[in-house]
Amino acid sequence: MAHVNMNLVFYSDTYHPIQAGSIDGTDTTPHDNAIYRALLASSTGLYDPTGDPKAEGDPYCTVFVGRLSRNTTEECLHKVMGRYGHIKRLRLVRDIVTGASRGYAFVEYETRKEMQRAYEAAHQITIDGNEILVDYNRQQLMQGWIPRRLGGGLGGRKESGQLRFGGRDRPFRAPLRPIPYEELQKLGIPLPPEGHYLSRFQV
C-alpha cells in the first residue's frame, strides 16, 4: 500500500456500526459492547429513523447542533442560529422525566441554502462557554443510522470508551495498513475511498 498522509481523512455516507467504531474505517470486528447492541438494533430493525414523532420538518433543511451547554435555552439558541437564516422550527431535546436539556438540538431553516450557511459558519462557534458541533441531520438522512442510545451514533468523548468515527468531528483517518477488502465486503462495510481522501480541514 502506498504511503498515506496522516492528515488525510474521509467521511461516512452510510452507517455501519462496526465501521463507526473504527478509527480508519477498516475494522471487521466490534471493539466495544455497545457496537454489539448497535449491530443487533441494525439487524433486527429495532430502530426506525422515520418513527420519531418529534422528528418533524424537512431533513434537508435541518442541522443537528450538539455539545450544547445544559444551560443553553431555546431562546438563546434561536438568537444565535438565527444569524444564518430564517428558522422555521427549533427543537432543543430535553429529558422526558426531568425536562433538563440533553445538550443537543435540531434547527430547521426555511431553505437548504440557509441550512448550508449554518452548517459551514456555525460549526465550532462558542455558545454559553461550549464549542458546539453542527452537522447534517444524520438521523433522517444517513442510511443505516443507529443512534447513540442504541450503541451507535458518531463522535463521543474519549473517557466514554465508545468513540464513533466517520462524522464531522471525528472523521475516519486514511488507512495506514492494508485494507481487508474481502472481509469488509462480506460484512457489508463500505470501502475506504482510496485516492479520494480529504484534508482534515475540508468538511
Tab-separated table of C-alpha atoms in Angstrom:
chain	number	residue	atom	x	y	z
A	1	MET	CA	0.000	0.000	0.000
A	2	ALA	CA	1.330	3.452	-0.897
A	3	HIS	CA	2.316	5.860	1.851
A	4	VAL	CA	-0.722	7.710	3.202
A	5	ASN	CA	-0.545	11.195	4.674
A	6	MET	CA	-1.852	11.071	8.270
A	7	ASN	CA	-3.654	14.373	7.684
A	8	LEU	CA	-5.947	12.763	5.105
A	9	VAL	CA	-9.427	11.688	6.174
A	10	PHE	CA	-12.778	10.537	4.843
A	11	TYR	CA	-16.396	10.677	5.987
A	12	SER	CA	-19.283	8.221	6.123
A	13	ASP	CA	-22.025	8.304	3.522
A	14	THR	CA	-23.800	5.309	5.054
A	15	TYR	CA	-23.708	3.975	8.602
A	16	HIS	CA	-22.311	0.615	9.695
A	17	PRO	CA	-21.839	0.033	13.452
A	18	ILE	CA	-18.529	-1.832	13.120
A	19	GLN	CA	-17.068	0.781	10.803
A	20	ALA	CA	-18.226	3.625	13.046
A	21	GLY	CA	-16.146	2.143	15.862
A	22	SER	CA	-13.004	2.083	13.730
A	23	ILE	CA	-10.539	4.961	13.610
A	24	ASP	CA	-9.723	4.270	9.947
A	25	GLY	CA	-12.933	2.554	8.859
A	26	THR	CA	-11.301	-0.843	8.273
A	27	ASP	CA	-12.149	-2.813	11.428
A	28	THR	CA	-14.022	-6.060	10.851
A	29	THR	CA	-14.916	-6.887	14.469
A	30	PRO	CA	-16.597	-4.769	17.180
A	31	HIS	CA	-14.228	-3.319	19.769
A	32	ASP	CA	-16.783	-2.472	22.494
A	33	ASN	CA	-20.012	-3.983	23.779
A	34	ALA	CA	-22.134	-1.063	22.611
A	35	ILE	CA	-21.278	-1.891	18.992
A	36	TYR	CA	-22.826	-5.331	19.504
A	37	ARG	CA	-26.000	-3.575	20.661
A	38	ALA	CA	-25.915	-1.346	17.584
A	39	LEU	CA	-25.454	-4.379	15.331
A	40	LEU	CA	-28.443	-6.057	16.971
A	41	ALA	CA	-30.544	-2.933	16.503
A	42	SER	CA	-29.470	-2.777	12.860
A	43	SER	CA	-30.077	-6.439	12.017
A	44	THR	CA	-33.456	-6.638	13.753
A	45	GLY	CA	-34.800	-3.299	12.561
A	46	LEU	CA	-35.142	-2.206	16.190
A	47	TYR	CA	-34.556	1.421	15.236
A	48	ASP	CA	-36.785	3.187	12.728
A	49	PRO	CA	-35.419	6.662	11.855
A	50	THR	CA	-38.822	7.626	10.460
A	51	GLY	CA	-40.652	6.536	13.594
A	52	ASP	CA	-39.773	9.511	15.791
A	53	PRO	CA	-42.995	11.568	16.046
A	54	LYS	CA	-40.967	14.599	17.124
A	55	ALA	CA	-38.740	14.486	14.027
A	56	GLU	CA	-40.773	16.961	12.014
A	57	GLY	CA	-39.885	19.082	9.042
A	58	ASP	CA	-37.562	18.784	6.071
A	59	PRO	CA	-34.325	16.955	7.000
A	60	TYR	CA	-32.558	18.598	4.048
A	61	CYS	CA	-33.162	21.997	5.638
A	62	THR	CA	-32.214	20.871	9.148
A	63	VAL	CA	-28.940	20.901	11.068
A	64	PHE	CA	-28.037	18.936	14.166
A	65	VAL	CA	-26.469	21.102	16.888
A	66	GLY	CA	-24.541	19.194	19.536
A	67	ARG	CA	-22.280	19.750	22.554
A	68	LEU	CA	-24.550	22.440	23.877
A	69	SER	CA	-24.283	23.668	27.431
A	70	ARG	CA	-27.058	22.300	29.610
A	71	ASN	CA	-27.780	25.940	30.418
A	72	THR	CA	-28.442	26.957	26.806
A	73	THR	CA	-32.124	27.720	26.258
A	74	GLU	CA	-34.309	27.618	23.153
A	75	GLU	CA	-34.360	31.420	23.125
A	76	CYS	CA	-30.573	31.690	23.233
A	77	LEU	CA	-30.097	29.048	20.542
A	78	HIS	CA	-32.707	30.659	18.316
A	79	LYS	CA	-30.956	34.022	18.607
A	80	VAL	CA	-27.564	32.565	17.679
A	81	MET	CA	-28.658	30.189	14.901
A	82	GLY	CA	-30.990	32.826	13.505
A	83	ARG	CA	-27.936	34.720	12.293
A	84	TYR	CA	-27.617	32.242	9.430
A	85	GLY	CA	-31.165	32.295	8.115
A	86	HIS	CA	-34.867	32.205	8.863
A	87	ILE	CA	-35.624	29.449	11.376
A	88	LYS	CA	-38.794	27.502	10.662
A	89	ARG	CA	-38.589	25.115	13.616
A	90	LEU	CA	-36.201	24.578	16.540
A	91	ARG	CA	-36.268	21.607	18.908
A	92	LEU	CA	-33.969	21.512	21.928
A	93	VAL	CA	-34.068	17.888	23.073
A	94	ARG	CA	-34.948	17.516	26.742
A	95	ASP	CA	-35.139	14.634	29.200
A	96	ILE	CA	-38.718	13.374	29.267
A	97	VAL	CA	-38.646	12.998	33.058
A	98	THR	CA	-36.659	15.972	34.351
A	99	GLY	CA	-37.134	18.373	31.454
A	100	ALA	CA	-33.402	19.150	31.510
A	101	SER	CA	-31.601	19.793	28.244
A	102	ARG	CA	-29.759	16.787	26.846
A	103	GLY	CA	-27.222	19.044	25.135
A	104	TYR	CA	-28.348	18.846	21.522
A	105	ALA	CA	-30.943	20.300	19.205
A	106	PHE	CA	-32.342	20.264	15.679
A	107	VAL	CA	-32.753	23.530	13.782
A	108	GLU	CA	-34.816	23.640	10.589
A	109	TYR	CA	-34.375	26.562	8.203
A	110	GLU	CA	-36.723	27.825	5.514
A	111	THR	CA	-34.309	26.877	2.720
A	112	ARG	CA	-31.435	24.489	2.027
A	113	LYS	CA	-29.208	27.476	1.304
A	114	GLU	CA	-29.744	28.781	4.828
A	115	MET	CA	-29.113	25.322	6.271
A	116	GLN	CA	-25.849	25.090	4.347
A	117	ARG	CA	-24.826	28.524	5.594
A	118	ALA	CA	-25.373	27.420	9.197
A	119	TYR	CA	-23.540	24.144	8.558
A	120	GLU	CA	-20.495	25.984	7.265
A	121	ALA	CA	-20.434	29.029	9.560
A	122	ALA	CA	-21.826	27.905	12.925
A	123	HIS	CA	-19.672	24.811	13.411
A	124	GLN	CA	-17.311	25.230	16.401
A	125	ILE	CA	-18.622	28.615	17.484
A	126	THR	CA	-18.995	29.081	21.244
A	127	ILE	CA	-22.375	29.308	22.969
A	128	ASP	CA	-22.564	29.663	26.753
A	129	GLY	CA	-18.939	28.582	27.056
A	130	ASN	CA	-19.274	25.437	24.906
A	131	GLU	CA	-17.780	24.930	21.461
A	132	ILE	CA	-20.674	23.467	19.515
A	133	LEU	CA	-20.848	20.829	16.794
A	134	VAL	CA	-23.025	21.492	13.742
A	135	ASP	CA	-23.727	18.642	11.341
A	136	TYR	CA	-26.328	17.396	8.894
A	137	ASN	CA	-29.450	15.724	10.251
A	138	ARG	CA	-27.949	12.249	10.007
A	139	GLN	CA	-30.818	10.698	11.991
A	140	GLN	CA	-33.034	11.018	8.935
A	141	LEU	CA	-30.562	11.314	6.071
A	142	MET	CA	-27.911	8.661	6.730
A	143	GLN	CA	-28.746	5.169	5.508
A	144	GLY	CA	-28.338	2.569	8.266
A	145	TRP	CA	-28.190	5.170	11.057
A	146	ILE	CA	-28.257	3.855	14.642
A	147	PRO	CA	-28.409	6.440	17.491
A	148	ARG	CA	-26.052	6.676	20.451
A	149	ARG	CA	-28.636	5.292	22.897
A	150	LEU	CA	-28.542	2.005	20.958
A	151	GLY	CA	-24.751	1.857	20.774
A	152	GLY	CA	-24.297	3.806	17.542
A	153	GLY	CA	-24.031	7.495	16.824
A	154	LEU	CA	-20.929	9.469	15.903
A	155	GLY	CA	-18.314	11.334	17.904
A	156	GLY	CA	-18.284	10.859	21.650
A	157	ARG	CA	-15.715	11.588	24.309
A	158	LYS	CA	-12.529	9.621	24.962
A	159	GLU	CA	-13.445	8.895	28.569
A	160	SER	CA	-16.584	7.070	27.438
A	161	GLY	CA	-14.562	4.336	25.752
A	162	GLN	CA	-17.136	4.414	22.954
A	163	LEU	CA	-15.755	6.754	20.322
A	164	ARG	CA	-17.516	6.678	16.956
A	165	PHE	CA	-15.821	7.802	13.757
A	166	GLY	CA	-16.858	8.930	10.296
A	167	GLY	CA	-18.626	12.162	11.241
A	168	ARG	CA	-17.649	15.784	11.092
A	169	ASP	CA	-15.931	15.940	14.467
A	170	ARG	CA	-14.138	12.582	14.205
A	171	PRO	CA	-13.657	11.643	10.535
A	172	PHE	CA	-12.030	8.359	9.573
A	173	ARG	CA	-8.267	8.580	9.198
A	174	ALA	CA	-6.914	7.343	5.866
A	175	PRO	CA	-5.868	3.683	6.499
A	176	LEU	CA	-2.233	3.140	7.471
A	177	ARG	CA	-2.407	-0.619	6.920
A	178	PRO	CA	-3.550	-2.855	4.044
A	179	ILE	CA	-7.321	-2.670	3.606
A	180	PRO	CA	-9.077	-6.043	4.143
A	181	TYR	CA	-11.289	-5.695	1.077
A	182	GLU	CA	-12.846	-9.161	1.086
A	183	GLU	CA	-13.760	-9.102	4.781
A	184	LEU	CA	-15.256	-5.627	4.540
A	185	GLN	CA	-17.326	-6.596	1.513
A	186	LYS	CA	-18.623	-9.757	3.214
A	187	LEU	CA	-19.772	-7.688	6.199
A	188	GLY	CA	-21.352	-5.029	4.010
A	189	ILE	CA	-18.961	-2.360	5.286
A	190	PRO	CA	-18.301	0.487	2.796
A	191	LEU	CA	-14.736	0.522	1.462
A	192	PRO	CA	-12.422	3.482	2.140
A	193	PRO	CA	-12.260	5.793	-0.907
A	194	GLU	CA	-8.621	5.209	-1.874
A	195	GLY	CA	-7.322	8.104	-3.910
A	196	HIS	CA	-10.236	10.318	-2.895
A	197	TYR	CA	-9.373	11.372	0.653
A	198	LEU	CA	-9.897	14.858	2.048
A	199	SER	CA	-7.687	17.053	4.180
A	200	ARG	CA	-8.704	17.430	7.823
A	201	PHE	CA	-9.774	20.989	7.104
A	202	GLN	CA	-12.367	20.046	4.482
A	203	VAL	CA	-15.998	19.435	5.509
